[in-house]
Amino acid sequence: MKQRIIAIIGEAGSGKDTFANMLSDYTGYPMLVSCTTRPMRPGEVNGREHIFISPRRRQEMGVLTDVLAYTVYGGYEYWASQCQLHPDTTIYIIDEAGFEYFVDKHKDKYEFLAINIRREIKEGVDATRTARDKDRKTLPDEAFAFIVENNHSLQELSHKALDIAWKIKR
């Protein structure tokens, strides 16, 4: 049986982190924490949302080895290594370009399940974050096993996460 990657994909402020945490809670599947050269935002914790690496340190690292996924988004690098995966199933928040890289490089080794989180109302999301989405790659709806509309309450999002957890739990 192949290792399974549950990819959570969506625009800035769509609720990816919230949904991924709910799905992790309901399934017991761990979340992969990617590395990034992006600076921490207020309230973020190194090792929880991302592993934050300074651009200088990243330059010192040189060529990345064991790369599972890689993308540049908003001028910052994001990547993950194969050693970060759980032996069975891992939840991974990733953008569309990173997901395509991942599938292209590793389609024979892993099983992929993509979930698209969509939200029309972006309350409290910094305008610079939403502006970056204009350059974002998009994938057709057929690329996703599930599309989650997140336009209501946390309780409704939780119900959707629970429903999907029941459907995907092995």
PDB file of C-alpha atoms in Angstrom:
ATOM      1  CA  MET A   1       0.000   0.000   0.000  1.00  0.00           C
ATOM      2  CA  LYS A   2       1.343   3.423  -0.983  1.00  0.00           C
ATOM      3  CA  GLN A   3       1.768   6.244   1.497  1.00  0.00           C
ATOM      4  CA  ARG A   4      -1.126   8.655   1.116  1.00  0.00           C
ATOM      5  CA  ILE A   5      -0.891  12.430   0.955  1.00  0.00           C
ATOM      6  CA  ILE A   6      -4.009  14.472   1.643  1.00  0.00           C
ATOM      7  CA  ALA A   7      -3.312  17.832   0.029  1.00  0.00           C
ATOM      8  CA  ILE A   8      -5.235  20.837   1.346  1.00  0.00           C
ATOM      9  CA  ILE A   9      -5.263  23.576  -1.303  1.00  0.00           C
ATOM     10  CA  GLY A  10      -6.872  27.006  -1.335  1.00  0.00           C
ATOM     11  CA  GLU A  11      -6.393  30.741  -1.578  1.00  0.00           C
ATOM     12  CA  ALA A  12      -5.103  32.944   1.224  1.00  0.00           C
ATOM     13  CA  GLY A  13      -7.686  33.231   3.976  1.00  0.00           C
ATOM     14  CA  SER A  14      -9.808  30.332   2.747  1.00  0.00           C
ATOM     15  CA  GLY A  15      -9.446  28.362   5.982  1.00  0.00           C
ATOM     16  CA  LYS A  16      -6.863  25.778   4.922  1.00  0.00           C
ATOM     17  CA  ASP A  17      -5.113  25.659   8.297  1.00  0.00           C
ATOM     18  CA  THR A  18      -8.375  25.488  10.228  1.00  0.00           C
ATOM     19  CA  PHE A  19      -9.765  22.747   7.992  1.00  0.00           C
ATOM     20  CA  ALA A  20      -6.506  20.766   8.008  1.00  0.00           C
ATOM     21  CA  ASN A  21      -6.362  20.874  11.812  1.00  0.00           C
ATOM     22  CA  MET A  22      -9.983  19.710  12.047  1.00  0.00           C
ATOM     23  CA  LEU A  23      -9.336  16.883   9.586  1.00  0.00           C
ATOM     24  CA  SER A  24      -6.227  15.870  11.520  1.00  0.00           C
ATOM     25  CA  ASP A  25      -8.200  15.842  14.775  1.00  0.00           C
ATOM     26  CA  TYR A  26     -10.967  13.689  13.253  1.00  0.00           C
ATOM     27  CA  THR A  27      -8.699  11.211  11.453  1.00  0.00           C
ATOM     28  CA  GLY A  28      -5.625  11.130  13.649  1.00  0.00           C
ATOM     29  CA  TYR A  29      -3.491  11.746  10.553  1.00  0.00           C
ATOM     30  CA  PRO A  30      -0.528  14.019  11.256  1.00  0.00           C
ATOM     31  CA  MET A  31       0.135  17.240   9.417  1.00  0.00           C
ATOM     32  CA  LEU A  32       3.333  17.903   7.542  1.00  0.00           C
ATOM     33  CA  VAL A  33       4.903  21.229   8.480  1.00  0.00           C
ATOM     34  CA  SER A  34       6.671  22.693   5.464  1.00  0.00           C
ATOM     35  CA  CYS A  35       9.773  24.861   5.478  1.00  0.00           C
ATOM     36  CA  THR A  36       9.660  28.424   4.206  1.00  0.00           C
ATOM     37  CA  THR A  37      11.788  31.499   3.776  1.00  0.00           C
ATOM     38  CA  ARG A  38       8.718  33.644   4.521  1.00  0.00           C
ATOM     39  CA  PRO A  39       8.914  35.648   7.744  1.00  0.00           C
ATOM     40  CA  MET A  40       6.604  34.638  10.571  1.00  0.00           C
ATOM     41  CA  ARG A  41       3.292  36.436  10.830  1.00  0.00           C
ATOM     42  CA  PRO A  42       1.964  37.615  14.189  1.00  0.00           C
ATOM     43  CA  GLY A  43       0.666  34.655  16.188  1.00  0.00           C
ATOM     44  CA  GLU A  44       2.592  32.026  14.224  1.00  0.00           C
ATOM     45  CA  VAL A  45       4.936  29.638  15.989  1.00  0.00           C
ATOM     46  CA  ASN A  46       8.045  28.170  14.387  1.00  0.00           C
ATOM     47  CA  GLY A  47       7.417  24.472  13.822  1.00  0.00           C
ATOM     48  CA  ARG A  48       3.621  24.760  14.009  1.00  0.00           C
ATOM     49  CA  GLU A  49       2.538  26.617  10.847  1.00  0.00           C
ATOM     50  CA  HIS A  50       5.898  26.287   9.103  1.00  0.00           C
ATOM     51  CA  ILE A  51       9.552  25.764   9.844  1.00  0.00           C
ATOM     52  CA  PHE A  52      10.838  29.281   9.254  1.00  0.00           C
ATOM     53  CA  ILE A  53      14.292  29.522   7.703  1.00  0.00           C
ATOM     54  CA  SER A  54      15.959  32.836   6.970  1.00  0.00           C
ATOM     55  CA  PRO A  55      16.840  33.512   3.327  1.00  0.00           C
ATOM     56  CA  ARG A  56      20.516  33.617   4.379  1.00  0.00           C
ATOM     57  CA  ARG A  57      20.297  30.212   6.076  1.00  0.00           C
ATOM     58  CA  ARG A  58      18.443  28.819   3.067  1.00  0.00           C
ATOM     59  CA  GLN A  59      21.233  30.064   0.792  1.00  0.00           C
ATOM     60  CA  GLU A  60      23.793  28.354   3.040  1.00  0.00           C
ATOM     61  CA  MET A  61      21.841  25.097   2.712  1.00  0.00           C
ATOM     62  CA  GLY A  62      22.541  25.000  -1.032  1.00  0.00           C
ATOM     63  CA  VAL A  63      20.822  22.344  -3.109  1.00  0.00           C
ATOM     64  CA  LEU A  64      17.855  20.816  -1.318  1.00  0.00           C
ATOM     65  CA  THR A  65      18.003  17.036  -1.144  1.00  0.00           C
ATOM     66  CA  ASP A  66      15.191  14.566  -0.545  1.00  0.00           C
ATOM     67  CA  VAL A  67      12.682  17.186  -1.790  1.00  0.00           C
ATOM     68  CA  LEU A  68       9.102  16.031  -1.752  1.00  0.00           C
ATOM     69  CA  ALA A  69       7.477  19.272  -2.889  1.00  0.00           C
ATOM     70  CA  TYR A  70       8.765  22.702  -3.770  1.00  0.00           C
ATOM     71  CA  THR A  71       7.210  25.995  -4.813  1.00  0.00           C
ATOM     72  CA  VAL A  72       7.844  29.707  -4.803  1.00  0.00           C
ATOM     73  CA  TYR A  73       4.816  31.701  -3.730  1.00  0.00           C
ATOM     74  CA  GLY A  74       4.690  35.414  -3.028  1.00  0.00           C
ATOM     75  CA  GLY A  75       8.448  35.591  -3.548  1.00  0.00           C
ATOM     76  CA  TYR A  76       9.182  33.048  -0.794  1.00  0.00           C
ATOM     77  CA  GLU A  77      10.305  29.433  -1.064  1.00  0.00           C
ATOM     78  CA  TYR A  78       8.242  26.617   0.431  1.00  0.00           C
ATOM     79  CA  TRP A  79       9.370  22.982   0.500  1.00  0.00           C
ATOM     80  CA  ALA A  80       9.099  19.679   2.296  1.00  0.00           C
ATOM     81  CA  SER A  81      11.270  16.584   2.479  1.00  0.00           C
ATOM     82  CA  GLN A  82      10.297  12.950   2.158  1.00  0.00           C
ATOM     83  CA  CYS A  83      11.601  12.264   5.664  1.00  0.00           C
ATOM     84  CA  GLN A  84       8.768  14.452   7.025  1.00  0.00           C
ATOM     85  CA  LEU A  85       6.043  12.056   5.870  1.00  0.00           C
ATOM     86  CA  HIS A  86       4.160   9.727   8.177  1.00  0.00           C
ATOM     87  CA  PRO A  87       4.454   6.060   7.094  1.00  0.00           C
ATOM     88  CA  ASP A  88       0.714   5.826   6.319  1.00  0.00           C
ATOM     89  CA  THR A  89      -1.149   9.092   5.658  1.00  0.00           C
ATOM     90  CA  THR A  90      -0.045  12.717   5.966  1.00  0.00           C
ATOM     91  CA  ILE A  91      -2.065  15.929   5.646  1.00  0.00           C
ATOM     92  CA  TYR A  92      -0.192  18.637   3.773  1.00  0.00           C
ATOM     93  CA  ILE A  93      -1.234  22.242   3.094  1.00  0.00           C
ATOM     94  CA  ILE A  94       0.219  23.148  -0.270  1.00  0.00           C
ATOM     95  CA  ASP A  95      -0.418  25.475  -3.200  1.00  0.00           C
ATOM     96  CA  GLU A  96      -1.417  24.282  -6.657  1.00  0.00           C
ATOM     97  CA  ALA A  97       2.054  24.657  -8.202  1.00  0.00           C
ATOM     98  CA  GLY A  98       3.655  22.747  -5.336  1.00  0.00           C
ATOM     99  CA  PHE A  99       1.008  20.040  -5.617  1.00  0.00           C
ATOM    100  CA  GLU A 100       1.640  19.647  -9.346  1.00  0.00           C
ATOM    101  CA  TYR A 101       5.400  19.417  -8.695  1.00  0.00           C
ATOM    102  CA  PHE A 102       4.723  16.823  -6.013  1.00  0.00           C
ATOM    103  CA  VAL A 103       2.466  14.660  -8.194  1.00  0.00           C
ATOM    104  CA  ASP A 104       4.716  14.982 -11.246  1.00  0.00           C
ATOM    105  CA  LYS A 105       7.837  13.919  -9.346  1.00  0.00           C
ATOM    106  CA  HIS A 106       6.278  11.257  -7.127  1.00  0.00           C
ATOM    107  CA  LYS A 107       3.083   9.905  -8.734  1.00  0.00           C
ATOM    108  CA  ASP A 108       4.394   6.327  -8.722  1.00  0.00           C
ATOM    109  CA  LYS A 109       5.407   6.404  -5.072  1.00  0.00           C
ATOM    110  CA  TYR A 110       2.463   8.075  -3.313  1.00  0.00           C
ATOM    111  CA  GLU A 111      -1.307   8.122  -3.435  1.00  0.00           C
ATOM    112  CA  PHE A 112      -2.739  11.647  -3.596  1.00  0.00           C
ATOM    113  CA  LEU A 113      -6.073  13.007  -2.465  1.00  0.00           C
ATOM    114  CA  ALA A 114      -6.610  16.738  -3.021  1.00  0.00           C
ATOM    115  CA  ILE A 115      -9.142  18.890  -1.167  1.00  0.00           C
ATOM    116  CA  ASN A 116      -9.877  22.430  -2.324  1.00  0.00           C
ATOM    117  CA  ILE A 117     -10.997  24.926   0.329  1.00  0.00           C
ATOM    118  CA  ARG A 118     -12.899  27.908  -1.058  1.00  0.00           C
ATOM    119  CA  ARG A 119     -14.084  31.018   0.700  1.00  0.00           C
ATOM    120  CA  GLU A 120     -15.591  34.084  -0.908  1.00  0.00           C
ATOM    121  CA  ILE A 121     -15.529  36.250   2.213  1.00  0.00           C
ATOM    122  CA  LYS A 122     -11.943  36.996   3.274  1.00  0.00           C
ATOM    123  CA  GLU A 123     -12.522  38.889   6.525  1.00  0.00           C
ATOM    124  CA  GLY A 124      -9.359  39.947   8.283  1.00  0.00           C
ATOM    125  CA  VAL A 125      -6.991  38.685   5.574  1.00  0.00           C
ATOM    126  CA  ASP A 126      -4.190  41.104   4.780  1.00  0.00           C
ATOM    127  CA  ALA A 127      -4.608  42.660   1.320  1.00  0.00           C
ATOM    128  CA  THR A 128      -1.033  41.741   0.343  1.00  0.00           C
ATOM    129  CA  ARG A 129      -1.818  38.074   0.970  1.00  0.00           C
ATOM    130  CA  THR A 130      -4.949  38.104  -1.190  1.00  0.00           C
ATOM    131  CA  ALA A 131      -3.130  40.102  -3.906  1.00  0.00           C
ATOM    132  CA  ARG A 132      -0.596  37.269  -4.259  1.00  0.00           C
ATOM    133  CA  ASP A 133      -3.436  34.940  -5.245  1.00  0.00           C
ATOM    134  CA  LYS A 134      -3.809  36.802  -8.566  1.00  0.00           C
ATOM    135  CA  ASP A 135      -0.637  35.038  -9.767  1.00  0.00           C
ATOM    136  CA  ARG A 136      -1.668  31.713  -8.302  1.00  0.00           C
ATOM    137  CA  LYS A 137      -1.955  28.691 -10.536  1.00  0.00           C
ATOM    138  CA  THR A 138      -5.429  27.172 -10.642  1.00  0.00           C
ATOM    139  CA  LEU A 139      -6.416  23.562 -11.068  1.00  0.00           C
ATOM    140  CA  PRO A 140      -9.667  22.319 -12.598  1.00  0.00           C
ATOM    141  CA  ASP A 141     -12.340  21.065 -10.220  1.00  0.00           C
ATOM    142  CA  GLU A 142     -11.714  17.515 -11.511  1.00  0.00           C
ATOM    143  CA  ALA A 143      -8.275  17.597  -9.846  1.00  0.00           C
ATOM    144  CA  PHE A 144      -9.930  17.546  -6.421  1.00  0.00           C
ATOM    145  CA  ALA A 145     -11.530  14.653  -4.579  1.00  0.00           C
ATOM    146  CA  PHE A 146     -13.480  17.178  -2.484  1.00  0.00           C
ATOM    147  CA  ILE A 147     -14.341  20.855  -2.797  1.00  0.00           C
ATOM    148  CA  VAL A 148     -15.236  22.539   0.480  1.00  0.00           C
ATOM    149  CA  GLU A 149     -17.146  25.814   0.434  1.00  0.00           C
ATOM    150  CA  ASN A 150     -16.182  27.666   3.615  1.00  0.00           C
ATOM    151  CA  ASN A 151     -18.560  30.614   3.711  1.00  0.00           C
ATOM    152  CA  HIS A 152     -20.401  30.095   6.929  1.00  0.00           C
ATOM    153  CA  SER A 153     -19.525  29.149  10.485  1.00  0.00           C
ATOM    154  CA  LEU A 154     -16.715  27.208  12.107  1.00  0.00           C
ATOM    155  CA  GLN A 155     -19.334  24.687  13.189  1.00  0.00           C
ATOM    156  CA  GLU A 156     -20.361  24.107   9.567  1.00  0.00           C
ATOM    157  CA  LEU A 157     -16.714  23.772   8.509  1.00  0.00           C
ATOM    158  CA  SER A 158     -16.223  21.273  11.316  1.00  0.00           C
ATOM    159  CA  HIS A 159     -19.191  19.225  10.063  1.00  0.00           C
ATOM    160  CA  LYS A 160     -17.702  19.216   6.560  1.00  0.00           C
ATOM    161  CA  ALA A 161     -14.322  18.095   7.919  1.00  0.00           C
ATOM    162  CA  LEU A 162     -15.981  15.310   9.907  1.00  0.00           C
ATOM    163  CA  ASP A 163     -17.955  14.167   6.854  1.00  0.00           C
ATOM    164  CA  ILE A 164     -14.803  13.991   4.735  1.00  0.00           C
ATOM    165  CA  ALA A 165     -12.906  12.277   7.564  1.00  0.00           C
ATOM    166  CA  TRP A 166     -15.484   9.472   7.564  1.00  0.00           C
ATOM    167  CA  LYS A 167     -15.175   9.130   3.794  1.00  0.00           C
ATOM    168  CA  ILE A 168     -11.364   8.973   3.662  1.00  0.00           C
ATOM    169  CA  LYS A 169     -10.485   7.133   6.859  1.00  0.00           C
ATOM    170  CA  ARG A 170      -8.794   3.846   6.080  1.00  0.00           C
TER     171      ARG A 170
END
